[in-house]
Amino acid sequence: MTHTSNHFDINNVIEALSKPRMQTFLNYYGQPYCDASALALYSWNGQISSAFMLPLHICEVVVRNAVDQVLTKVYGKSWPWEKSFELTLPNKGRYNPRQDLIAARRDKVTTGKVIPELKFVFWQKMFTSRHSTRLWDAELLNVFPNGTGHLTTVLLLSEIYDSLESIRLVRNRIAHHEHLINRNLQQDYSNIIRLINYRSIDSANWLYTIEQISQLLQVKPAKQA
């Protein structure tokens, strides 16, 4: 199918997207509703959501590779199958890390194949205090060396966990096509950059050269007075 026209009926577009979905974007501007402004905001929301995917990707890979490095040092290269590690994971609750690990390693033969199968929340939960003695007391500042300037190991661990929670929430909203217009996206982006920077300053500097979030944040459609 080829594109044949730059003309479209806004009402038809809103109907196709659904009025309940568009209501949030209409409400953003208050009365009177402006369909064109709401659709422009919807477009911006889609663009910023897409722009977040690259930093989210880099941050997740950087963080999970840091965890993999520590787990490999403590439990060996085959840590996903190491029973002594498995038993350190909670085996209950709404999210069950132990069952996530068991499911992720099923039919896999290498750790490299298991890692991308584990949920984002698995990596976040690795930064809880239950793992401090076995992992982080000795290794946190080794794998996040640039977080040592103003934070103790305990505070750095807590900050990483909290930042990952913020990142997880924005990541999930994007994955489920939910809007971001009421989030503090500058703070979300800063959390991503800070975590990458703690691990690798060069990686953060590289991201600055390719990201599109900063530019899009400057052109968010403004609310009407």
JSON list of C-alpha atoms in Angstrom, two decimals:
[
{"chain": "A", "resi": 1, "resn": "MET", "atom": "CA", "xyz": [0.00, 0.00, 0.00]},
{"chain": "A", "resi": 2, "resn": "THR", "atom": "CA", "xyz": [1.37, 3.41, -0.99]},
{"chain": "A", "resi": 3, "resn": "HIS", "atom": "CA", "xyz": [0.76, 6.78, 0.67]},
{"chain": "A", "resi": 4, "resn": "THR", "atom": "CA", "xyz": [-1.50, 8.88, -1.52]},
{"chain": "A", "resi": 5, "resn": "SER", "atom": "CA", "xyz": [-2.52, 11.94, 0.49]},
{"chain": "A", "resi": 6, "resn": "ASN", "atom": "CA", "xyz": [-1.41, 14.28, 3.24]},
{"chain": "A", "resi": 7, "resn": "HIS", "atom": "CA", "xyz": [-5.03, 15.15, 4.01]},
{"chain": "A", "resi": 8, "resn": "PHE", "atom": "CA", "xyz": [-6.97, 13.47, 6.79]},
{"chain": "A", "resi": 9, "resn": "ASP", "atom": "CA", "xyz": [-10.09, 14.01, 8.86]},
{"chain": "A", "resi": 10, "resn": "ILE", "atom": "CA", "xyz": [-9.14, 14.55, 12.50]},
{"chain": "A", "resi": 11, "resn": "ASN", "atom": "CA", "xyz": [-12.48, 13.21, 13.71]},
{"chain": "A", "resi": 12, "resn": "ASN", "atom": "CA", "xyz": [-11.90, 9.94, 11.89]},
{"chain": "A", "resi": 13, "resn": "VAL", "atom": "CA", "xyz": [-8.42, 9.62, 13.36]},
{"chain": "A", "resi": 14, "resn": "ILE", "atom": "CA", "xyz": [-9.72, 10.20, 16.89]},
{"chain": "A", "resi": 15, "resn": "GLU", "atom": "CA", "xyz": [-12.51, 7.70, 16.30]},
{"chain": "A", "resi": 16, "resn": "ALA", "atom": "CA", "xyz": [-10.00, 5.11, 15.10]},
{"chain": "A", "resi": 17, "resn": "LEU", "atom": "CA", "xyz": [-7.74, 5.67, 18.12]},
{"chain": "A", "resi": 18, "resn": "SER", "atom": "CA", "xyz": [-10.88, 5.67, 20.31]},
{"chain": "A", "resi": 19, "resn": "LYS", "atom": "CA", "xyz": [-12.38, 8.59, 22.16]},
{"chain": "A", "resi": 20, "resn": "PRO", "atom": "CA", "xyz": [-11.68, 7.10, 25.62]},
{"chain": "A", "resi": 21, "resn": "ARG", "atom": "CA", "xyz": [-7.98, 6.85, 24.75]},
{"chain": "A", "resi": 22, "resn": "MET", "atom": "CA", "xyz": [-7.93, 10.40, 23.40]},
{"chain": "A", "resi": 23, "resn": "GLN", "atom": "CA", "xyz": [-9.81, 11.82, 26.37]},
{"chain": "A", "resi": 24, "resn": "THR", "atom": "CA", "xyz": [-6.61, 12.08, 28.43]},
{"chain": "A", "resi": 25, "resn": "PHE", "atom": "CA", "xyz": [-5.01, 14.15, 25.70]},
{"chain": "A", "resi": 26, "resn": "LEU", "atom": "CA", "xyz": [-8.12, 16.29, 25.30]},
{"chain": "A", "resi": 27, "resn": "ASN", "atom": "CA", "xyz": [-8.31, 16.87, 29.05]},
{"chain": "A", "resi": 28, "resn": "TYR", "atom": "CA", "xyz": [-4.69, 18.00, 29.08]},
{"chain": "A", "resi": 29, "resn": "TYR", "atom": "CA", "xyz": [-5.80, 21.25, 27.44]},
{"chain": "A", "resi": 30, "resn": "GLY", "atom": "CA", "xyz": [-8.98, 21.81, 29.44]},
{"chain": "A", "resi": 31, "resn": "GLN", "atom": "CA", "xyz": [-12.05, 23.52, 28.02]},
{"chain": "A", "resi": 32, "resn": "PRO", "atom": "CA", "xyz": [-12.72, 24.09, 25.21]},
{"chain": "A", "resi": 33, "resn": "TYR", "atom": "CA", "xyz": [-11.35, 20.85, 23.82]},
{"chain": "A", "resi": 34, "resn": "CYS", "atom": "CA", "xyz": [-9.13, 21.19, 20.78]},
{"chain": "A", "resi": 35, "resn": "ASP", "atom": "CA", "xyz": [-8.93, 18.03, 18.69]},
{"chain": "A", "resi": 36, "resn": "ALA", "atom": "CA", "xyz": [-5.95, 19.25, 16.65]},
{"chain": "A", "resi": 37, "resn": "SER", "atom": "CA", "xyz": [-3.92, 20.08, 19.77]},
{"chain": "A", "resi": 38, "resn": "ALA", "atom": "CA", "xyz": [-4.82, 16.76, 21.38]},
{"chain": "A", "resi": 39, "resn": "LEU", "atom": "CA", "xyz": [-3.72, 14.86, 18.29]},
{"chain": "A", "resi": 40, "resn": "ALA", "atom": "CA", "xyz": [-0.45, 16.82, 18.19]},
{"chain": "A", "resi": 41, "resn": "LEU", "atom": "CA", "xyz": [0.14, 15.87, 21.84]},
{"chain": "A", "resi": 42, "resn": "TYR", "atom": "CA", "xyz": [-0.68, 12.25, 21.04]},
{"chain": "A", "resi": 43, "resn": "SER", "atom": "CA", "xyz": [1.89, 12.35, 18.24]},
{"chain": "A", "resi": 44, "resn": "TRP", "atom": "CA", "xyz": [4.51, 13.83, 20.57]},
{"chain": "A", "resi": 45, "resn": "ASN", "atom": "CA", "xyz": [3.75, 11.16, 23.15]},
{"chain": "A", "resi": 46, "resn": "GLY", "atom": "CA", "xyz": [4.39, 8.48, 20.54]},
{"chain": "A", "resi": 47, "resn": "GLN", "atom": "CA", "xyz": [7.65, 10.11, 19.50]},
{"chain": "A", "resi": 48, "resn": "ILE", "atom": "CA", "xyz": [8.97, 10.49, 23.05]},
{"chain": "A", "resi": 49, "resn": "SER", "atom": "CA", "xyz": [7.96, 6.90, 23.84]},
{"chain": "A", "resi": 50, "resn": "SER", "atom": "CA", "xyz": [9.94, 5.71, 20.84]},
{"chain": "A", "resi": 51, "resn": "ALA", "atom": "CA", "xyz": [12.90, 7.92, 21.78]},
{"chain": "A", "resi": 52, "resn": "PHE", "atom": "CA", "xyz": [13.02, 6.39, 25.26]},
{"chain": "A", "resi": 53, "resn": "MET", "atom": "CA", "xyz": [13.52, 2.90, 23.89]},
{"chain": "A", "resi": 54, "resn": "LEU", "atom": "CA", "xyz": [17.19, 3.41, 23.00]},
{"chain": "A", "resi": 55, "resn": "PRO", "atom": "CA", "xyz": [18.31, 4.71, 26.44]},
{"chain": "A", "resi": 56, "resn": "LEU", "atom": "CA", "xyz": [16.14, 2.07, 28.12]},
{"chain": "A", "resi": 57, "resn": "HIS", "atom": "CA", "xyz": [17.78, -0.61, 26.01]},
{"chain": "A", "resi": 58, "resn": "ILE", "atom": "CA", "xyz": [21.30, 0.58, 26.83]},
{"chain": "A", "resi": 59, "resn": "CYS", "atom": "CA", "xyz": [20.52, 0.97, 30.53]},
{"chain": "A", "resi": 60, "resn": "GLU", "atom": "CA", "xyz": [19.00, -2.50, 30.86]},
{"chain": "A", "resi": 61, "resn": "VAL", "atom": "CA", "xyz": [21.89, -4.18, 29.05]},
{"chain": "A", "resi": 62, "resn": "VAL", "atom": "CA", "xyz": [24.48, -2.29, 31.08]},
{"chain": "A", "resi": 63, "resn": "VAL", "atom": "CA", "xyz": [22.79, -3.11, 34.39]},
{"chain": "A", "resi": 64, "resn": "ARG", "atom": "CA", "xyz": [22.16, -6.77, 33.69]},
{"chain": "A", "resi": 65, "resn": "ASN", "atom": "CA", "xyz": [25.73, -7.22, 32.44]},
{"chain": "A", "resi": 66, "resn": "ALA", "atom": "CA", "xyz": [26.96, -5.74, 35.73]},
{"chain": "A", "resi": 67, "resn": "VAL", "atom": "CA", "xyz": [24.85, -8.25, 37.66]},
{"chain": "A", "resi": 68, "resn": "ASP", "atom": "CA", "xyz": [26.05, -11.07, 35.41]},
{"chain": "A", "resi": 69, "resn": "GLN", "atom": "CA", "xyz": [29.66, -10.07, 36.10]},
{"chain": "A", "resi": 70, "resn": "VAL", "atom": "CA", "xyz": [29.14, -10.32, 39.86]},
{"chain": "A", "resi": 71, "resn": "LEU", "atom": "CA", "xyz": [27.11, -13.54, 39.70]},
{"chain": "A", "resi": 72, "resn": "THR", "atom": "CA", "xyz": [29.77, -15.11, 37.49]},
{"chain": "A", "resi": 73, "resn": "LYS", "atom": "CA", "xyz": [32.49, -14.15, 40.00]},
{"chain": "A", "resi": 74, "resn": "VAL", "atom": "CA", "xyz": [30.54, -15.53, 42.97]},
{"chain": "A", "resi": 75, "resn": "TYR", "atom": "CA", "xyz": [28.73, -18.54, 41.47]},
{"chain": "A", "resi": 76, "resn": "GLY", "atom": "CA", "xyz": [30.57, -19.29, 38.24]},
{"chain": "A", "resi": 77, "resn": "LYS", "atom": "CA", "xyz": [29.74, -18.91, 34.55]},
{"chain": "A", "resi": 78, "resn": "SER", "atom": "CA", "xyz": [26.76, -21.24, 34.84]},
{"chain": "A", "resi": 79, "resn": "TRP", "atom": "CA", "xyz": [25.11, -19.28, 37.66]},
{"chain": "A", "resi": 80, "resn": "PRO", "atom": "CA", "xyz": [21.56, -19.70, 36.25]},
{"chain": "A", "resi": 81, "resn": "TRP", "atom": "CA", "xyz": [21.85, -23.43, 37.02]},
{"chain": "A", "resi": 82, "resn": "GLU", "atom": "CA", "xyz": [23.72, -23.06, 40.30]},
{"chain": "A", "resi": 83, "resn": "LYS", "atom": "CA", "xyz": [21.45, -24.35, 43.07]},
{"chain": "A", "resi": 84, "resn": "SER", "atom": "CA", "xyz": [23.13, -22.28, 45.77]},
{"chain": "A", "resi": 85, "resn": "PHE", "atom": "CA", "xyz": [22.22, -19.12, 43.83]},
{"chain": "A", "resi": 86, "resn": "GLU", "atom": "CA", "xyz": [18.71, -20.29, 42.99]},
{"chain": "A", "resi": 87, "resn": "LEU", "atom": "CA", "xyz": [17.97, -20.80, 46.67]},
{"chain": "A", "resi": 88, "resn": "THR", "atom": "CA", "xyz": [18.88, -17.19, 47.47]},
{"chain": "A", "resi": 89, "resn": "LEU", "atom": "CA", "xyz": [15.94, -16.00, 45.35]},
{"chain": "A", "resi": 90, "resn": "PRO", "atom": "CA", "xyz": [12.47, -15.48, 46.82]},
{"chain": "A", "resi": 91, "resn": "ASN", "atom": "CA", "xyz": [10.00, -18.19, 45.83]},
{"chain": "A", "resi": 92, "resn": "LYS", "atom": "CA", "xyz": [6.71, -16.42, 46.52]},
{"chain": "A", "resi": 93, "resn": "GLY", "atom": "CA", "xyz": [4.88, -13.20, 45.89]},
{"chain": "A", "resi": 94, "resn": "ARG", "atom": "CA", "xyz": [3.26, -11.50, 42.93]},
{"chain": "A", "resi": 95, "resn": "TYR", "atom": "CA", "xyz": [6.59, -11.62, 41.15]},
{"chain": "A", "resi": 96, "resn": "ASN", "atom": "CA", "xyz": [8.58, -14.79, 41.83]},
{"chain": "A", "resi": 97, "resn": "PRO", "atom": "CA", "xyz": [12.29, -14.40, 40.94]},
{"chain": "A", "resi": 98, "resn": "ARG", "atom": "CA", "xyz": [13.10, -18.07, 41.48]},
{"chain": "A", "resi": 99, "resn": "GLN", "atom": "CA", "xyz": [10.39, -19.25, 39.12]},
{"chain": "A", "resi": 100, "resn": "ASP", "atom": "CA", "xyz": [11.38, -16.57, 36.61]},
{"chain": "A", "resi": 101, "resn": "LEU", "atom": "CA", "xyz": [14.94, -17.96, 36.63]},
{"chain": "A", "resi": 102, "resn": "ILE", "atom": "CA", "xyz": [13.74, -21.55, 36.26]},
{"chain": "A", "resi": 103, "resn": "ALA", "atom": "CA", "xyz": [11.50, -20.60, 33.33]},
{"chain": "A", "resi": 104, "resn": "ALA", "atom": "CA", "xyz": [14.20, -18.48, 31.67]},
{"chain": "A", "resi": 105, "resn": "ARG", "atom": "CA", "xyz": [16.83, -21.25, 31.70]},
{"chain": "A", "resi": 106, "resn": "ARG", "atom": "CA", "xyz": [14.47, -23.94, 30.42]},
{"chain": "A", "resi": 107, "resn": "ASP", "atom": "CA", "xyz": [15.81, -25.42, 27.15]},
{"chain": "A", "resi": 108, "resn": "LYS", "atom": "CA", "xyz": [18.80, -23.03, 27.26]},
{"chain": "A", "resi": 109, "resn": "VAL", "atom": "CA", "xyz": [22.38, -24.23, 27.30]},
{"chain": "A", "resi": 110, "resn": "THR", "atom": "CA", "xyz": [24.34, -21.01, 27.90]},
{"chain": "A", "resi": 111, "resn": "THR", "atom": "CA", "xyz": [24.08, -18.15, 30.36]},
{"chain": "A", "resi": 112, "resn": "GLY", "atom": "CA", "xyz": [24.10, -15.71, 27.46]},
{"chain": "A", "resi": 113, "resn": "LYS", "atom": "CA", "xyz": [20.82, -17.20, 26.25]},
{"chain": "A", "resi": 114, "resn": "VAL", "atom": "CA", "xyz": [19.24, -17.03, 29.69]},
{"chain": "A", "resi": 115, "resn": "ILE", "atom": "CA", "xyz": [20.04, -13.39, 30.45]},
{"chain": "A", "resi": 116, "resn": "PRO", "atom": "CA", "xyz": [17.67, -11.77, 27.88]},
{"chain": "A", "resi": 117, "resn": "GLU", "atom": "CA", "xyz": [14.86, -14.10, 28.93]},
{"chain": "A", "resi": 118, "resn": "LEU", "atom": "CA", "xyz": [14.81, -12.78, 32.50]},
{"chain": "A", "resi": 119, "resn": "LYS", "atom": "CA", "xyz": [12.33, -10.01, 33.23]},
{"chain": "A", "resi": 120, "resn": "PHE", "atom": "CA", "xyz": [13.51, -6.47, 33.91]},
{"chain": "A", "resi": 121, "resn": "VAL", "atom": "CA", "xyz": [12.20, -6.76, 37.45]},
{"chain": "A", "resi": 122, "resn": "PHE", "atom": "CA", "xyz": [14.51, -9.74, 38.04]},
{"chain": "A", "resi": 123, "resn": "TRP", "atom": "CA", "xyz": [17.52, -7.46, 37.60]},
{"chain": "A", "resi": 124, "resn": "GLN", "atom": "CA", "xyz": [15.94, -4.79, 39.79]},
{"chain": "A", "resi": 125, "resn": "LYS", "atom": "CA", "xyz": [15.28, -7.29, 42.58]},
{"chain": "A", "resi": 126, "resn": "MET", "atom": "CA", "xyz": [18.94, -8.28, 42.55]},
{"chain": "A", "resi": 127, "resn": "PHE", "atom": "CA", "xyz": [19.66, -4.88, 44.12]},
{"chain": "A", "resi": 128, "resn": "THR", "atom": "CA", "xyz": [17.78, -5.56, 47.35]},
{"chain": "A", "resi": 129, "resn": "SER", "atom": "CA", "xyz": [19.53, -5.85, 50.69]},
{"chain": "A", "resi": 130, "resn": "ARG", "atom": "CA", "xyz": [18.94, -9.63, 50.81]},
{"chain": "A", "resi": 131, "resn": "HIS", "atom": "CA", "xyz": [21.84, -9.94, 48.36]},
{"chain": "A", "resi": 132, "resn": "SER", "atom": "CA", "xyz": [24.16, -7.51, 50.15]},
{"chain": "A", "resi": 133, "resn": "THR", "atom": "CA", "xyz": [26.27, -10.01, 52.08]},
{"chain": "A", "resi": 134, "resn": "ARG", "atom": "CA", "xyz": [26.70, -12.49, 49.24]},
{"chain": "A", "resi": 135, "resn": "LEU", "atom": "CA", "xyz": [27.16, -10.01, 46.41]},
{"chain": "A", "resi": 136, "resn": "TRP", "atom": "CA", "xyz": [27.15, -6.29, 46.91]},
{"chain": "A", "resi": 137, "resn": "ASP", "atom": "CA", "xyz": [29.18, -5.57, 50.04]},
{"chain": "A", "resi": 138, "resn": "ALA", "atom": "CA", "xyz": [32.29, -6.68, 48.19]},
{"chain": "A", "resi": 139, "resn": "GLU", "atom": "CA", "xyz": [31.38, -6.05, 44.56]},
{"chain": "A", "resi": 140, "resn": "LEU", "atom": "CA", "xyz": [28.96, -3.12, 44.14]},
{"chain": "A", "resi": 141, "resn": "LEU", "atom": "CA", "xyz": [31.64, -0.45, 43.95]},
{"chain": "A", "resi": 142, "resn": "ASN", "atom": "CA", "xyz": [33.66, -2.61, 41.56]},
{"chain": "A", "resi": 143, "resn": "VAL", "atom": "CA", "xyz": [30.91, -2.87, 38.94]},
{"chain": "A", "resi": 144, "resn": "PHE", "atom": "CA", "xyz": [29.55, 0.65, 39.50]},
{"chain": "A", "resi": 145, "resn": "PRO", "atom": "CA", "xyz": [32.83, 2.47, 40.16]},
{"chain": "A", "resi": 146, "resn": "ASN", "atom": "CA", "xyz": [31.55, 5.94, 39.32]},
{"chain": "A", "resi": 147, "resn": "GLY", "atom": "CA", "xyz": [28.91, 5.86, 42.04]},
{"chain": "A", "resi": 148, "resn": "THR", "atom": "CA", "xyz": [31.46, 6.03, 44.81]},
{"chain": "A", "resi": 149, "resn": "GLY", "atom": "CA", "xyz": [31.98, 9.76, 45.02]},
{"chain": "A", "resi": 150, "resn": "HIS", "atom": "CA", "xyz": [29.15, 10.64, 47.40]},
{"chain": "A", "resi": 151, "resn": "LEU", "atom": "CA", "xyz": [27.44, 7.36, 48.33]},
{"chain": "A", "resi": 152, "resn": "THR", "atom": "CA", "xyz": [28.18, 4.48, 50.64]},
{"chain": "A", "resi": 153, "resn": "THR", "atom": "CA", "xyz": [27.56, 0.96, 49.38]},
{"chain": "A", "resi": 154, "resn": "VAL", "atom": "CA", "xyz": [24.24, 0.84, 51.24]},
{"chain": "A", "resi": 155, "resn": "LEU", "atom": "CA", "xyz": [23.04, 4.15, 49.80]},
{"chain": "A", "resi": 156, "resn": "LEU", "atom": "CA", "xyz": [24.25, 3.34, 46.29]},
{"chain": "A", "resi": 157, "resn": "LEU", "atom": "CA", "xyz": [22.43, 0.00, 46.37]},
{"chain": "A", "resi": 158, "resn": "SER", "atom": "CA", "xyz": [19.23, 1.75, 47.46]},
{"chain": "A", "resi": 159, "resn": "GLU", "atom": "CA", "xyz": [19.60, 4.44, 44.81]},
{"chain": "A", "resi": 160, "resn": "ILE", "atom": "CA", "xyz": [20.12, 1.89, 42.04]},
{"chain": "A", "resi": 161, "resn": "TYR", "atom": "CA", "xyz": [17.03, -0.01, 43.15]},
{"chain": "A", "resi": 162, "resn": "ASP", "atom": "CA", "xyz": [14.88, 3.13, 43.31]},
{"chain": "A", "resi": 163, "resn": "SER", "atom": "CA", "xyz": [16.11, 4.34, 39.92]},
{"chain": "A", "resi": 164, "resn": "LEU", "atom": "CA", "xyz": [15.34, 0.97, 38.39]},
{"chain": "A", "resi": 165, "resn": "GLU", "atom": "CA", "xyz": [11.82, 1.19, 39.82]},
{"chain": "A", "resi": 166, "resn": "SER", "atom": "CA", "xyz": [11.25, 4.53, 38.08]},
{"chain": "A", "resi": 167, "resn": "ILE", "atom": "CA", "xyz": [12.75, 3.13, 34.89]},
{"chain": "A", "resi": 168, "resn": "ARG", "atom": "CA", "xyz": [10.61, -0.02, 35.12]},
{"chain": "A", "resi": 169, "resn": "LEU", "atom": "CA", "xyz": [7.43, 2.04, 35.43]},
{"chain": "A", "resi": 170, "resn": "VAL", "atom": "CA", "xyz": [8.14, 4.21, 32.40]},
{"chain": "A", "resi": 171, "resn": "ARG", "atom": "CA", "xyz": [9.28, 1.14, 30.46]},
{"chain": "A", "resi": 172, "resn": "ASN", "atom": "CA", "xyz": [6.03, -0.67, 31.24]},
{"chain": "A", "resi": 173, "resn": "ARG", "atom": "CA", "xyz": [3.91, 2.30, 30.26]},
{"chain": "A", "resi": 174, "resn": "ILE", "atom": "CA", "xyz": [5.66, 2.47, 26.90]},
{"chain": "A", "resi": 175, "resn": "ALA", "atom": "CA", "xyz": [5.30, -1.28, 26.37]},
{"chain": "A", "resi": 176, "resn": "HIS", "atom": "CA", "xyz": [1.55, -1.06, 27.01]},
{"chain": "A", "resi": 177, "resn": "HIS", "atom": "CA", "xyz": [1.11, 2.06, 24.85]},
{"chain": "A", "resi": 178, "resn": "GLU", "atom": "CA", "xyz": [0.15, 4.20, 27.83]},
{"chain": "A", "resi": 179, "resn": "HIS", "atom": "CA", "xyz": [0.72, 7.94, 27.83]},
{"chain": "A", "resi": 180, "resn": "LEU", "atom": "CA", "xyz": [3.71, 9.67, 29.41]},
{"chain": "A", "resi": 181, "resn": "ILE", "atom": "CA", "xyz": [2.40, 13.22, 29.34]},
{"chain": "A", "resi": 182, "resn": "ASN", "atom": "CA", "xyz": [2.04, 13.57, 33.13]},
{"chain": "A", "resi": 183, "resn": "ARG", "atom": "CA", "xyz": [5.35, 11.95, 34.10]},
{"chain": "A", "resi": 184, "resn": "ASN", "atom": "CA", "xyz": [8.48, 13.86, 34.97]},
{"chain": "A", "resi": 185, "resn": "LEU", "atom": "CA", "xyz": [10.31, 12.55, 31.91]},
{"chain": "A", "resi": 186, "resn": "GLN", "atom": "CA", "xyz": [13.38, 14.64, 32.56]},
{"chain": "A", "resi": 187, "resn": "GLN", "atom": "CA", "xyz": [13.76, 12.83, 35.88]},
{"chain": "A", "resi": 188, "resn": "ASP", "atom": "CA", "xyz": [13.14, 9.46, 34.22]},
{"chain": "A", "resi": 189, "resn": "TYR", "atom": "CA", "xyz": [15.82, 10.23, 31.66]},
{"chain": "A", "resi": 190, "resn": "SER", "atom": "CA", "xyz": [18.21, 11.46, 34.35]},
{"chain": "A", "resi": 191, "resn": "ASN", "atom": "CA", "xyz": [17.76, 8.17, 36.22]},
{"chain": "A", "resi": 192, "resn": "ILE", "atom": "CA", "xyz": [18.74, 6.25, 33.11]},
{"chain": "A", "resi": 193, "resn": "ILE", "atom": "CA", "xyz": [21.79, 8.40, 32.45]},
{"chain": "A", "resi": 194, "resn": "ARG", "atom": "CA", "xyz": [22.91, 8.24, 36.08]},
{"chain": "A", "resi": 195, "resn": "LEU", "atom": "CA", "xyz": [22.81, 4.44, 36.19]},
{"chain": "A", "resi": 196, "resn": "ILE", "atom": "CA", "xyz": [24.72, 4.11, 32.94]},
{"chain": "A", "resi": 197, "resn": "ASN", "atom": "CA", "xyz": [27.23, 6.69, 34.17]},
{"chain": "A", "resi": 198, "resn": "TYR", "atom": "CA", "xyz": [27.77, 4.81, 37.44]},
{"chain": "A", "resi": 199, "resn": "ARG", "atom": "CA", "xyz": [28.82, 1.81, 35.37]},
{"chain": "A", "resi": 200, "resn": "SER", "atom": "CA", "xyz": [30.54, 3.48, 32.40]},
{"chain": "A", "resi": 201, "resn": "ILE", "atom": "CA", "xyz": [31.10, 7.20, 31.82]},
{"chain": "A", "resi": 202, "resn": "ASP", "atom": "CA", "xyz": [32.05, 6.56, 28.21]},
{"chain": "A", "resi": 203, "resn": "SER", "atom": "CA", "xyz": [28.78, 4.73, 27.60]},
{"chain": "A", "resi": 204, "resn": "ALA", "atom": "CA", "xyz": [26.81, 7.65, 29.02]},
{"chain": "A", "resi": 205, "resn": "ASN", "atom": "CA", "xyz": [28.77, 10.10, 26.88]},
{"chain": "A", "resi": 206, "resn": "TRP", "atom": "CA", "xyz": [28.13, 7.96, 23.79]},
{"chain": "A", "resi": 207, "resn": "LEU", "atom": "CA", "xyz": [24.41, 7.92, 24.57]},
{"chain": "A", "resi": 208, "resn": "TYR", "atom": "CA", "xyz": [24.40, 11.72, 24.67]},
{"chain": "A", "resi": 209, "resn": "THR", "atom": "CA", "xyz": [25.53, 11.73, 21.03]},
{"chain": "A", "resi": 210, "resn": "ILE", "atom": "CA", "xyz": [22.70, 9.52, 19.75]},
{"chain": "A", "resi": 211, "resn": "GLU", "atom": "CA", "xyz": [19.67, 10.11, 21.99]},
{"chain": "A", "resi": 212, "resn": "GLN", "atom": "CA", "xyz": [16.65, 12.16, 20.87]},
{"chain": "A", "resi": 213, "resn": "ILE", "atom": "CA", "xyz": [14.89, 12.64, 24.20]},
{"chain": "A", "resi": 214, "resn": "SER", "atom": "CA", "xyz": [16.50, 15.98, 25.05]},
{"chain": "A", "resi": 215, "resn": "GLN", "atom": "CA", "xyz": [15.29, 17.60, 21.85]},
{"chain": "A", "resi": 216, "resn": "LEU", "atom": "CA", "xyz": [11.78, 16.19, 22.15]},
{"chain": "A", "resi": 217, "resn": "LEU", "atom": "CA", "xyz": [11.42, 17.36, 25.74]},
{"chain": "A", "resi": 218, "resn": "GLN", "atom": "CA", "xyz": [12.00, 20.89, 24.53]},
{"chain": "A", "resi": 219, "resn": "VAL", "atom": "CA", "xyz": [9.16, 20.75, 22.01]},
{"chain": "A", "resi": 220, "resn": "LYS", "atom": "CA", "xyz": [6.41, 19.16, 24.11]},
{"chain": "A", "resi": 221, "resn": "PRO", "atom": "CA", "xyz": [3.13, 20.90, 23.21]},
{"chain": "A", "resi": 222, "resn": "ALA", "atom": "CA", "xyz": [2.36, 23.35, 25.96]},
{"chain": "A", "resi": 223, "resn": "LYS", "atom": "CA", "xyz": [-0.87, 23.58, 27.91]},
{"chain": "A", "resi": 224, "resn": "GLN", "atom": "CA", "xyz": [-3.09, 26.48, 27.05]},
{"chain": "A", "resi": 225, "resn": "ALA", "atom": "CA", "xyz": [-3.32, 29.25, 29.64]}
]
